[in-house]
Coordinates of C-alpha atoms in Angstrom, one line a residue:
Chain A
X1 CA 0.0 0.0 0.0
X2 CA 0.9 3.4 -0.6
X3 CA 1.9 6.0 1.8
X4 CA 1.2 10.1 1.0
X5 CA 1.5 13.0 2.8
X6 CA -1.1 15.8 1.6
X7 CA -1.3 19.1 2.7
X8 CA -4.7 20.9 2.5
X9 CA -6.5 22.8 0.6
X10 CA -5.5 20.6 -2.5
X11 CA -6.9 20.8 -6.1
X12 CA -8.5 18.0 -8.3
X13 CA -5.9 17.1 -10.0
X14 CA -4.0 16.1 -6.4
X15 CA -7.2 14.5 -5.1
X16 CA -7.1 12.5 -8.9
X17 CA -4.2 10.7 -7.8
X18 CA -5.5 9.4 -4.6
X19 CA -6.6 5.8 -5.0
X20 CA -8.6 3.7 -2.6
X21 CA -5.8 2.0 -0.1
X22 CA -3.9 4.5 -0.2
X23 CA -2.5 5.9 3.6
X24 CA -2.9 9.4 3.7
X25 CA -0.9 11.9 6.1
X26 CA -3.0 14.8 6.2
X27 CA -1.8 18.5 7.3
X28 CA -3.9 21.6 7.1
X29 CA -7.5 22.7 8.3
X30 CA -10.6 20.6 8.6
X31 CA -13.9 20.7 10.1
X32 CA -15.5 18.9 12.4
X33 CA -19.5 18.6 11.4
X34 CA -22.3 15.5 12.3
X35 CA -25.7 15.4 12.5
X36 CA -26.9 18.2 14.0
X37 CA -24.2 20.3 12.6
X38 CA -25.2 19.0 8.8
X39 CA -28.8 19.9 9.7
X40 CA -28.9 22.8 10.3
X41 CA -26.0 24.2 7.6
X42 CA -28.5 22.5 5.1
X43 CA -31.2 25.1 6.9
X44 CA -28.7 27.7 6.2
X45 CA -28.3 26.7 2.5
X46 CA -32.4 26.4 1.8
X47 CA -32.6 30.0 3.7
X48 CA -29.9 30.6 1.1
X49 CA -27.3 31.8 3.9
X50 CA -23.2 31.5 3.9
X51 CA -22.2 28.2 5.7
X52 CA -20.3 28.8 8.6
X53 CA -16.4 27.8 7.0
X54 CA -15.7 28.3 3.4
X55 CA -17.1 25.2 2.0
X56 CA -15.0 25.6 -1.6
X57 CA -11.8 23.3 -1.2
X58 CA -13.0 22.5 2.5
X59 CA -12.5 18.7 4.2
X60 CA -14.9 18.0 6.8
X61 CA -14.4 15.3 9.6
X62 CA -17.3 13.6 10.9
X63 CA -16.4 13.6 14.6
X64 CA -17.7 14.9 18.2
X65 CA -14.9 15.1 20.3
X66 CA -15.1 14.0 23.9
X67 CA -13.8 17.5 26.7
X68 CA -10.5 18.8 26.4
X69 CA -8.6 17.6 30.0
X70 CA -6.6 21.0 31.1
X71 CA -4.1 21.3 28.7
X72 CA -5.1 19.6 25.7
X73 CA -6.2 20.9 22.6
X74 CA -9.0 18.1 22.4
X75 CA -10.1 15.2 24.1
X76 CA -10.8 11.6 22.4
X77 CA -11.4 12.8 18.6
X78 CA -12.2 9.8 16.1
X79 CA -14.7 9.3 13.4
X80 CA -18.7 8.7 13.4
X81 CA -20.6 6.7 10.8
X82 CA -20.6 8.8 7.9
X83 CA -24.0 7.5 6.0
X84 CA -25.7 9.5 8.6
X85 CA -24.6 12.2 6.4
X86 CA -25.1 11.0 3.3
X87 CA -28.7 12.9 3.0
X88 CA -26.6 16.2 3.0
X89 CA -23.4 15.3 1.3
X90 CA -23.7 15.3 -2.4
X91 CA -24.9 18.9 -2.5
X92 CA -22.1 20.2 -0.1
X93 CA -19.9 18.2 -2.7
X94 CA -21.4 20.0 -5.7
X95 CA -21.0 23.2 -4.0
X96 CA -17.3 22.2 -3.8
X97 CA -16.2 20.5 -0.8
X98 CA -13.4 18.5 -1.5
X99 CA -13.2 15.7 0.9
X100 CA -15.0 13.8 3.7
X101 CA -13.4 12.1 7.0
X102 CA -15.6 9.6 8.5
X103 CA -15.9 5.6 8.6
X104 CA -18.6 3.1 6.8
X105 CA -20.3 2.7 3.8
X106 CA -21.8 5.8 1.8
X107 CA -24.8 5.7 -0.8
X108 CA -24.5 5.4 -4.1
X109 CA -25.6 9.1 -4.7
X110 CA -22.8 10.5 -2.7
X111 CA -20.4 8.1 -4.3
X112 CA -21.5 9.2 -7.9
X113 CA -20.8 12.7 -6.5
X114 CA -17.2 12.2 -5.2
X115 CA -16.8 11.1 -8.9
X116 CA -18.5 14.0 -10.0
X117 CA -16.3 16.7 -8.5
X118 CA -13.2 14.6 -8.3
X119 CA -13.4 14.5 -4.3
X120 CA -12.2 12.0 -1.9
X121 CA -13.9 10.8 1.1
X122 CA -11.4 9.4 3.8
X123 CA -11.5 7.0 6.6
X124 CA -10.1 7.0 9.6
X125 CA -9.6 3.9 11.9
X126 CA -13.5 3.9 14.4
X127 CA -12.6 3.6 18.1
X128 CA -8.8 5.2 17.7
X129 CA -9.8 8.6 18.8
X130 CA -6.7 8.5 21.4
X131 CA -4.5 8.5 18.6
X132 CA -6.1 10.9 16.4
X133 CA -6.3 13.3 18.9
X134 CA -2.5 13.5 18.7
X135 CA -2.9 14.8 15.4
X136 CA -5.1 17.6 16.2
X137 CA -2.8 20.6 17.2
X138 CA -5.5 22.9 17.7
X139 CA -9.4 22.9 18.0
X140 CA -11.9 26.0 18.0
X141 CA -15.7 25.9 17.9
X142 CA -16.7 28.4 15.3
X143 CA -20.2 27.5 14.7
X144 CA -23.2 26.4 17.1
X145 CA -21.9 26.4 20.1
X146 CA -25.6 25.2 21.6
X147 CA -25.0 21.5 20.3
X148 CA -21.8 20.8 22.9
X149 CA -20.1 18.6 21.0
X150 CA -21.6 18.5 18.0
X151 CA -20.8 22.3 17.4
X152 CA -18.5 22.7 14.0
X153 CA -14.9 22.5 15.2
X154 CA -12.0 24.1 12.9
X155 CA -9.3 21.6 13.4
X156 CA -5.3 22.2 12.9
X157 CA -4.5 18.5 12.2
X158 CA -0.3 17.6 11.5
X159 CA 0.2 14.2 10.0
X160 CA -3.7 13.4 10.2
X161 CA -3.8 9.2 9.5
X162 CA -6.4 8.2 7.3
X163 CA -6.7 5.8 4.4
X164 CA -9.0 6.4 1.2
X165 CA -11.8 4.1 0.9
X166 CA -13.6 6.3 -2.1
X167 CA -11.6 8.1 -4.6
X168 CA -12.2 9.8 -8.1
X169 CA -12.3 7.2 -10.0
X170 CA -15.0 5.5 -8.2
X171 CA -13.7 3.3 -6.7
X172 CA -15.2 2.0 -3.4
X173 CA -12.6 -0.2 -1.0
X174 CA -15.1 -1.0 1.3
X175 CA -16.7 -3.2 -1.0
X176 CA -13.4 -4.3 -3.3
X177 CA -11.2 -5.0 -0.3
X178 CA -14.1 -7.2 1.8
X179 CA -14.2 -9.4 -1.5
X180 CA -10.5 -9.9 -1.5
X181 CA -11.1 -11.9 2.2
X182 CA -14.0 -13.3 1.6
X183 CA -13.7 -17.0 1.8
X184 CA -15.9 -18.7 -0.8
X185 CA -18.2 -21.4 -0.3
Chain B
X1 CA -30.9 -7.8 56.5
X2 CA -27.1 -6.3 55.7
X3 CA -27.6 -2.7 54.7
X4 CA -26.4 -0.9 51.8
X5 CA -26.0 3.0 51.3
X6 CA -26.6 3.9 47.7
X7 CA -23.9 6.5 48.3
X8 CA -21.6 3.5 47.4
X9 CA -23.1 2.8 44.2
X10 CA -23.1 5.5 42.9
X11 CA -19.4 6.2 44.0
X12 CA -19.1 2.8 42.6
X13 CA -20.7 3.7 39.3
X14 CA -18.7 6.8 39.0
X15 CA -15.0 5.3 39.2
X16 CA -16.3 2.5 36.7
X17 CA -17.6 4.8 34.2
X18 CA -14.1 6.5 34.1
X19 CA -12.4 3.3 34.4
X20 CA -14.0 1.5 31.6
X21 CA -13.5 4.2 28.4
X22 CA -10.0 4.9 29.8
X23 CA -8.6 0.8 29.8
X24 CA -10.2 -2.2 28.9
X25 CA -11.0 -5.1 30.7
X26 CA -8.0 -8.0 30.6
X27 CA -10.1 -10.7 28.2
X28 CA -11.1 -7.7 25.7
X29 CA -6.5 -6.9 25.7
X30 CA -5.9 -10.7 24.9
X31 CA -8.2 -10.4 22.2
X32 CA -6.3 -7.7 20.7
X33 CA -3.3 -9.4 20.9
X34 CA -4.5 -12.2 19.3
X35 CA -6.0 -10.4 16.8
X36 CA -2.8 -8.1 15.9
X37 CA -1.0 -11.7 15.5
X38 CA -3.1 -13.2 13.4
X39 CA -4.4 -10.5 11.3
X40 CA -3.5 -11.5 7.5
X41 CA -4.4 -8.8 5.9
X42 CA -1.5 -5.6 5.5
X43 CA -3.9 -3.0 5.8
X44 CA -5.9 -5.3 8.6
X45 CA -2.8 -5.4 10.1
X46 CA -2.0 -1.4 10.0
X47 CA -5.6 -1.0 11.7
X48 CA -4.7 -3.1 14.4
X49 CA -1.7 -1.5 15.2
X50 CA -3.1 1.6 15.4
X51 CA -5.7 0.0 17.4
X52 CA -3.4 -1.0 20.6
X53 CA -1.4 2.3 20.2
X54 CA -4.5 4.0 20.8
X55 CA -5.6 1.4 24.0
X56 CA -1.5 2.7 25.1
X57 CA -2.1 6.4 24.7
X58 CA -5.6 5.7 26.2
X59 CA -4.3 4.4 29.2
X60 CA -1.1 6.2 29.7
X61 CA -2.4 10.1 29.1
X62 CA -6.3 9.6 30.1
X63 CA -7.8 10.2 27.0
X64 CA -11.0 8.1 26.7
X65 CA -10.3 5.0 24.1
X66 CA -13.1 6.7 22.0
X67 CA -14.9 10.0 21.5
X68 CA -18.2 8.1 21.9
X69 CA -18.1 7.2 25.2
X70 CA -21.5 5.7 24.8
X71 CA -24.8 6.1 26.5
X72 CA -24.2 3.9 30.2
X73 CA -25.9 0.4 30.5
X74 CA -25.9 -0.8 33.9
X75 CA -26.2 -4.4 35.3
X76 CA -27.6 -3.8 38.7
X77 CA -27.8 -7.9 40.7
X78 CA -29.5 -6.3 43.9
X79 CA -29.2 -9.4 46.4
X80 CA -32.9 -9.8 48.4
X81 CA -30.9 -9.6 51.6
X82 CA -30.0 -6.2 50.8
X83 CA -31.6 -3.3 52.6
X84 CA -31.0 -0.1 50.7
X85 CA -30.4 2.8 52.5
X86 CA -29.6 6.7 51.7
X87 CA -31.8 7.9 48.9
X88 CA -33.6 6.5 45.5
X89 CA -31.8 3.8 44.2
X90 CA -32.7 4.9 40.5
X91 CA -30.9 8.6 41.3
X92 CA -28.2 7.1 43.0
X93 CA -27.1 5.4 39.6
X94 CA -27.8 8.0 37.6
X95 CA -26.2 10.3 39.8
X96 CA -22.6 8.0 39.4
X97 CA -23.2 8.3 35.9
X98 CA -23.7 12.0 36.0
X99 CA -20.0 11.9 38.1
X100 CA -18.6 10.0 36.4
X101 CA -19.4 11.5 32.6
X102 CA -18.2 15.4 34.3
X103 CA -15.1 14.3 36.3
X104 CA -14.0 11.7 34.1
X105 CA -14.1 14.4 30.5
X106 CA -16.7 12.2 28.6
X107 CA -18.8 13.3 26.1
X108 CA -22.1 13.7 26.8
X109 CA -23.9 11.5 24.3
X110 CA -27.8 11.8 25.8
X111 CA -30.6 13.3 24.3
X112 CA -33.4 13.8 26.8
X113 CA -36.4 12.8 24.1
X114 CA -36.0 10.6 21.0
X115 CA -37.5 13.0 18.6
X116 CA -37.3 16.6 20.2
X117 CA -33.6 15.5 20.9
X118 CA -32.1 18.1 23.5
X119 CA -29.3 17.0 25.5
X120 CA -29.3 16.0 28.7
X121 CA -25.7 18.1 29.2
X122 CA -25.0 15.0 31.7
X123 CA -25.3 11.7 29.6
X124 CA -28.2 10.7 32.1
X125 CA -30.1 9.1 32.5
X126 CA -29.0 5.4 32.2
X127 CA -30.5 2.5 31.0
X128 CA -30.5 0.5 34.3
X129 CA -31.5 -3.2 34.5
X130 CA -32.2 -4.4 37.8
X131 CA -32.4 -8.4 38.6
X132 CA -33.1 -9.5 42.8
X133 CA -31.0 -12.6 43.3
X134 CA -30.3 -14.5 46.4
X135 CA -27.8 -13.4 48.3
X136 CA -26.5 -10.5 50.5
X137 CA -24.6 -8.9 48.0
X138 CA -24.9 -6.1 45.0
X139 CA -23.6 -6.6 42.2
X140 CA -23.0 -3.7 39.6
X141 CA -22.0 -3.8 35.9
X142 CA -21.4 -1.1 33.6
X143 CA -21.3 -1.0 30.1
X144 CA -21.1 2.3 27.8
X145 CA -22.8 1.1 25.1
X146 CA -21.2 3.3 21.2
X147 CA -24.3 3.5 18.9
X148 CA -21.9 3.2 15.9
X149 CA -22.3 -0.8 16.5
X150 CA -25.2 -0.1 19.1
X151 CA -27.1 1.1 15.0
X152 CA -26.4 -1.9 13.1
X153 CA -28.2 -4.4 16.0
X154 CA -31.0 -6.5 15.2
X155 CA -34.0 -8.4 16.5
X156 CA -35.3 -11.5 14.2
X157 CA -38.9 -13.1 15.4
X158 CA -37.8 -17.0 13.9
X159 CA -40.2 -19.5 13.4
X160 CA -39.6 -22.2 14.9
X161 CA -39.1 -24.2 11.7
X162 CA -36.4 -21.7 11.0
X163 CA -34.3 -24.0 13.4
X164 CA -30.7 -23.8 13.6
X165 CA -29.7 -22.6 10.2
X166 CA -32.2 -19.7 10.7
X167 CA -30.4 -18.4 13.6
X168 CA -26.9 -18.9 11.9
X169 CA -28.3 -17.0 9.0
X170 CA -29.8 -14.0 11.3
X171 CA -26.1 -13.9 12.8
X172 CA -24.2 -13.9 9.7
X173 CA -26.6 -11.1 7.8
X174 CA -26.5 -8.8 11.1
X175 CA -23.0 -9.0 10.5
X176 CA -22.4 -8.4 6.9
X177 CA -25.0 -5.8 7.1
X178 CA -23.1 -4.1 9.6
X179 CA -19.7 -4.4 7.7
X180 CA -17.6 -1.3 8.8
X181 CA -20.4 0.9 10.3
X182 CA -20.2 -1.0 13.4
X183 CA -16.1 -0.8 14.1
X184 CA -14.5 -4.3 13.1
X185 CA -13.1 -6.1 15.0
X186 CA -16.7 -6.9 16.7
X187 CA -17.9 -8.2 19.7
X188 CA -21.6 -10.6 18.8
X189 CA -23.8 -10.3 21.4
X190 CA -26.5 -12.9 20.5
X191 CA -29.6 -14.0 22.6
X192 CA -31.9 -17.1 21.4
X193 CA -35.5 -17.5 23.0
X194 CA -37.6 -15.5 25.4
X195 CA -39.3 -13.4 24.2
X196 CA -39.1 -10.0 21.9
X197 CA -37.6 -8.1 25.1
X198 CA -35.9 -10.7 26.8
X199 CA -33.8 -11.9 23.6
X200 CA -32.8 -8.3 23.2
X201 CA -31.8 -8.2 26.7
X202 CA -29.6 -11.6 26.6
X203 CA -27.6 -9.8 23.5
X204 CA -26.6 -7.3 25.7
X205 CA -25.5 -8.7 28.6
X206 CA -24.0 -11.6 26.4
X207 CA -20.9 -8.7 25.8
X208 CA -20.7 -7.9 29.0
X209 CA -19.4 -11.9 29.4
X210 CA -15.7 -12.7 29.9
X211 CA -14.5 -13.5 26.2
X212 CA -11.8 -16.6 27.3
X213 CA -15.3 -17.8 28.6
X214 CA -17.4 -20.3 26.5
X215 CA -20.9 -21.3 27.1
X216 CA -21.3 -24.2 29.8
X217 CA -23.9 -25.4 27.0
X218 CA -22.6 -27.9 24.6
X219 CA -24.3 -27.0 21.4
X220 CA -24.2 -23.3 22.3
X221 CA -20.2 -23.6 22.4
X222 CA -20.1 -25.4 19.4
X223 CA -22.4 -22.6 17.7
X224 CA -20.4 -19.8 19.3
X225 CA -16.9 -21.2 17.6
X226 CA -18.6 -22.1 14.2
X227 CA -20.4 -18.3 14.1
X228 CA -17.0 -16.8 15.0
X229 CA -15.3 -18.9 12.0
X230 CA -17.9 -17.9 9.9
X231 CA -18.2 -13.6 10.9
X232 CA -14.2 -14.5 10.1
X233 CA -14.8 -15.4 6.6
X234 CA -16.6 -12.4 5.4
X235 CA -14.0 -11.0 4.5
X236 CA -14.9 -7.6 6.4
X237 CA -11.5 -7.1 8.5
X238 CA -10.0 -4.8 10.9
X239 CA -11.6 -1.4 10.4
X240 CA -14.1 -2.9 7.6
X241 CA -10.9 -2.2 5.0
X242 CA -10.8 -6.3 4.3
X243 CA -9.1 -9.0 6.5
X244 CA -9.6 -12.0 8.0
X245 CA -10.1 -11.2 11.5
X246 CA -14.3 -9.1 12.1
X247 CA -15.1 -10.6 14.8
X248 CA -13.0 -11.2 18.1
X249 CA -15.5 -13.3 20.0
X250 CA -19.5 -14.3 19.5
X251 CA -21.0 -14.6 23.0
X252 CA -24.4 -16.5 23.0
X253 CA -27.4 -16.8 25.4
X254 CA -30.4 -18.6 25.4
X255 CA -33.6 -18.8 27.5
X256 CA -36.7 -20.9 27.2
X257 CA -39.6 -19.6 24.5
X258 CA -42.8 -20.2 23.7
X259 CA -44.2 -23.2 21.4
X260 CA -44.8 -20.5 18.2
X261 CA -41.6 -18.9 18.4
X262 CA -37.6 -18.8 17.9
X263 CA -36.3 -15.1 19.0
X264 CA -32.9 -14.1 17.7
X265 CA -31.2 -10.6 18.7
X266 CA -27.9 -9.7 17.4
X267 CA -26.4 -6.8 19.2
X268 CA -23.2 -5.8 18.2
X269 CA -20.2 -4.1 19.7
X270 CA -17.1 -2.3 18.5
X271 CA -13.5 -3.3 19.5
X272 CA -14.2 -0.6 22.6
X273 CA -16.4 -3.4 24.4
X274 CA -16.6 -1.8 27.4
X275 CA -17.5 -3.6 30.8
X276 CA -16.2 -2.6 34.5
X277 CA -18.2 -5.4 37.3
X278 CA -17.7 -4.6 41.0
X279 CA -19.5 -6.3 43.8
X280 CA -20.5 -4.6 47.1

């Protein structure tokens, strides 16, 4: 497998050389948005408002972080299940969001529009949100405040690790790699 | 009559919600070790790496071994020689919760209605399930349960003509149909018989059971080894990204049922399988 390091924002033609499998170092800013958060943005969006970060080039994570201990930037910080999201997704993607961090299967709409704007949507490892958190040099809420830890978050993440698992060329590993291991009757 | 203050459960509750997202319990490690050395796929392999570095940091710096630090199931075995003194044993659990969420920096995962879906700002209350046993002693487990897995459980009302296969089958499609929603490698929580609540309810206290543990039950063992083998050959792997190892243990029980039926519920759990048991 392939190891990158990929600074953000990127443009399409970067994001058309990621392929599923690849291990991905990620280094920039990305925000942290779930269910709540993606509902009401879509609100803003239908009152035809601004969303809350520039959403052109953006990478969201899908992730509510556990409380900051004294000291700490963040506390435990991995990734939700991102078809939660999928209702909302292929229309941030049209508008030009560039890439999604989150875990699990995605519908096929939001996979037809990765491929449609040359996007990317990430995984990183469920359940290692110890390890991620070491990645995240910085966290600020800038958007609903009210939902706790569901707020938006914009995230300084060095050396983010995450592996692609849908890429620009529609590819889908989640459903390659599974038949790879599957043992045949 | 020995009597009990529910001061101590709830100081009880408190230390073991803190205790079990921080480090888990010693059968749940094994597993992990097993699973890092057996592991045959590169990627699968990667994942699992990550994995125990994560249980390390977890550990060694306090940060909890995942954001969703669940909503707390608790296990409450109140012994009927047990007076219990102090204050409303209900509010003394959910008062250790509420402790233990704040002190211990857990996310507050609780919404206080289903639908207008406000939270609670204290991850209360639980979901407390009390049994009277014989005895003069109480004995509490507590479980965070992650809805990532806690999503992609199911309840299947068999017939019983469905027999033995049916139940294999309702494991096996709970599984794939979870795939890497529910945070491979799993945990199977399964319950067989009852009835629609009690099956559900042998699911999950089926992962709260020691994993180096089988089923005194012969055919029960046998199933719990041959589902295990099975999960293993879907193919889903470490972080759902392919491998051989999605499951790290099935853990079955069953109950007595009714003449018309054949319950099956499949919870499943993540790799955080959280459970903390203390007796007072």
């Amino acid at each position: 497998m392939e190891k990158k390091h990929l600074s953000i924002p990127f443009d399409t033609a970067e994001a058309r050389e990621l392929h599923i499998g690849d291990y991905v170092y990620l280094t920039g800013i990305i925000y942290s948005a779930r269910d709540a958060a993606h509902q009401r943005m879509q609100e803003a969006l239908d009152r035809g408002e601004e969303l809350p970060f520039p959403v052109k080039g953006s990478v969201i994570y899908y992730m509510g972080p556990t409380p900051a201990r004294p000291g700490r930037p963040i506390g435990s910080a991995g990734p939700t299940t991102a078809s939660r999201m999928d209702k909302y997704t292929p229309q941030l993607l049209d508008l030009g969001m560039a890439a999604m961090v989150g875990k699990g299967r995605r519908s096929p709409a939001v996979l037809e529009a990765v491929v449609r704007n040359n996007a990317v949507y990430f995984a990183a490892v469920g359940g290692a949100g110890a390890v991620l958190s070491h990645a995240i040099r910085s966290a600020e809420v800038i958007a609903y405040p009210d939902l706790g830890p569901e707020a938006i978050h914009r995230l300084e993440v060095v050396d983010f690790p995450v592996i692609v698992v849908a890429d620009a060329h529609g590819g889908d590993l989640y459903t390659s790699a599974v038949e790879q291991y599957r043992k045949k009757d | 009559m020995r009597e009990v203050d529910v001061s101590q459960i709830t100081a009880a509750i408190r230390d073991m919600c803190i205790e079990s997202t921080h480090t888990l319990s010693p059968d749940m490690e094994a597993a992990f070790t097993k699973t890092v050395e057996e592991e045959g796929s590169p990627l699968g392999k990667l994942v699992m790496d990550q994995l125990q570095e994560n249980l390390r940091l977890a550990r060694a710096e306090q940060i909890p071994i995942c954001q969703d630090t669940g909503m707390a199931v608790i296990f409450l075995r109140l012994g009927q020689e047990v007076h219990l003194t102090g204050g409303n044993l209900a509010a003394a659990v959910d008062e250790g919760v509420r402790q233990g969420y704040n002190q211990g920096y857990l996310r507050k995962s609780v919404v206080g209605d289903p639908i207008e879906r406000v939270n609670t700002g204290d991850n209360t209350p639980a979901v407390l399930h009390c049994e009277i046993v014989p005895g003069d002693q109480v004995e509490i487990t507590v479980a965070p349960k992650g809805f990532g897995s806690e999503n992609m459980s199911r309840i299947y009302m068999l017939k019983p003509a469905d027999g033995l296969e049916g139940v294999k089958n309702a494991i096996l499609s709970a599984v794939a149909e979870a795939g890497p929603n529910a945070c491979p490698p799993m945990v199977v929580g399964v319950g067989i018989g009852g009835t629609f609540e009690k099956c559900a309810l042998m699911a999950k206290h089926a992962l709260t059971r020691d994993l180096r543990e089988k089923s005194p039950i012969p055919y029960v063992r046998e199933l719990e080894q041959e589902m295990l083998e099975k999960i293993n050959g879907l193919g889903i792997g470490p972080g759902g990204l392919g491998g051989t190892t999605t499951a790290m243990a099935v853990n079955i029980e069953t109950y007595p049922t009714h003449i018309a039926g054949l319950p099956v519920a499949v919870n499943i759990c993540c790799h955080v399988n959280r459970h903390a048991r203390r007796v007072l």
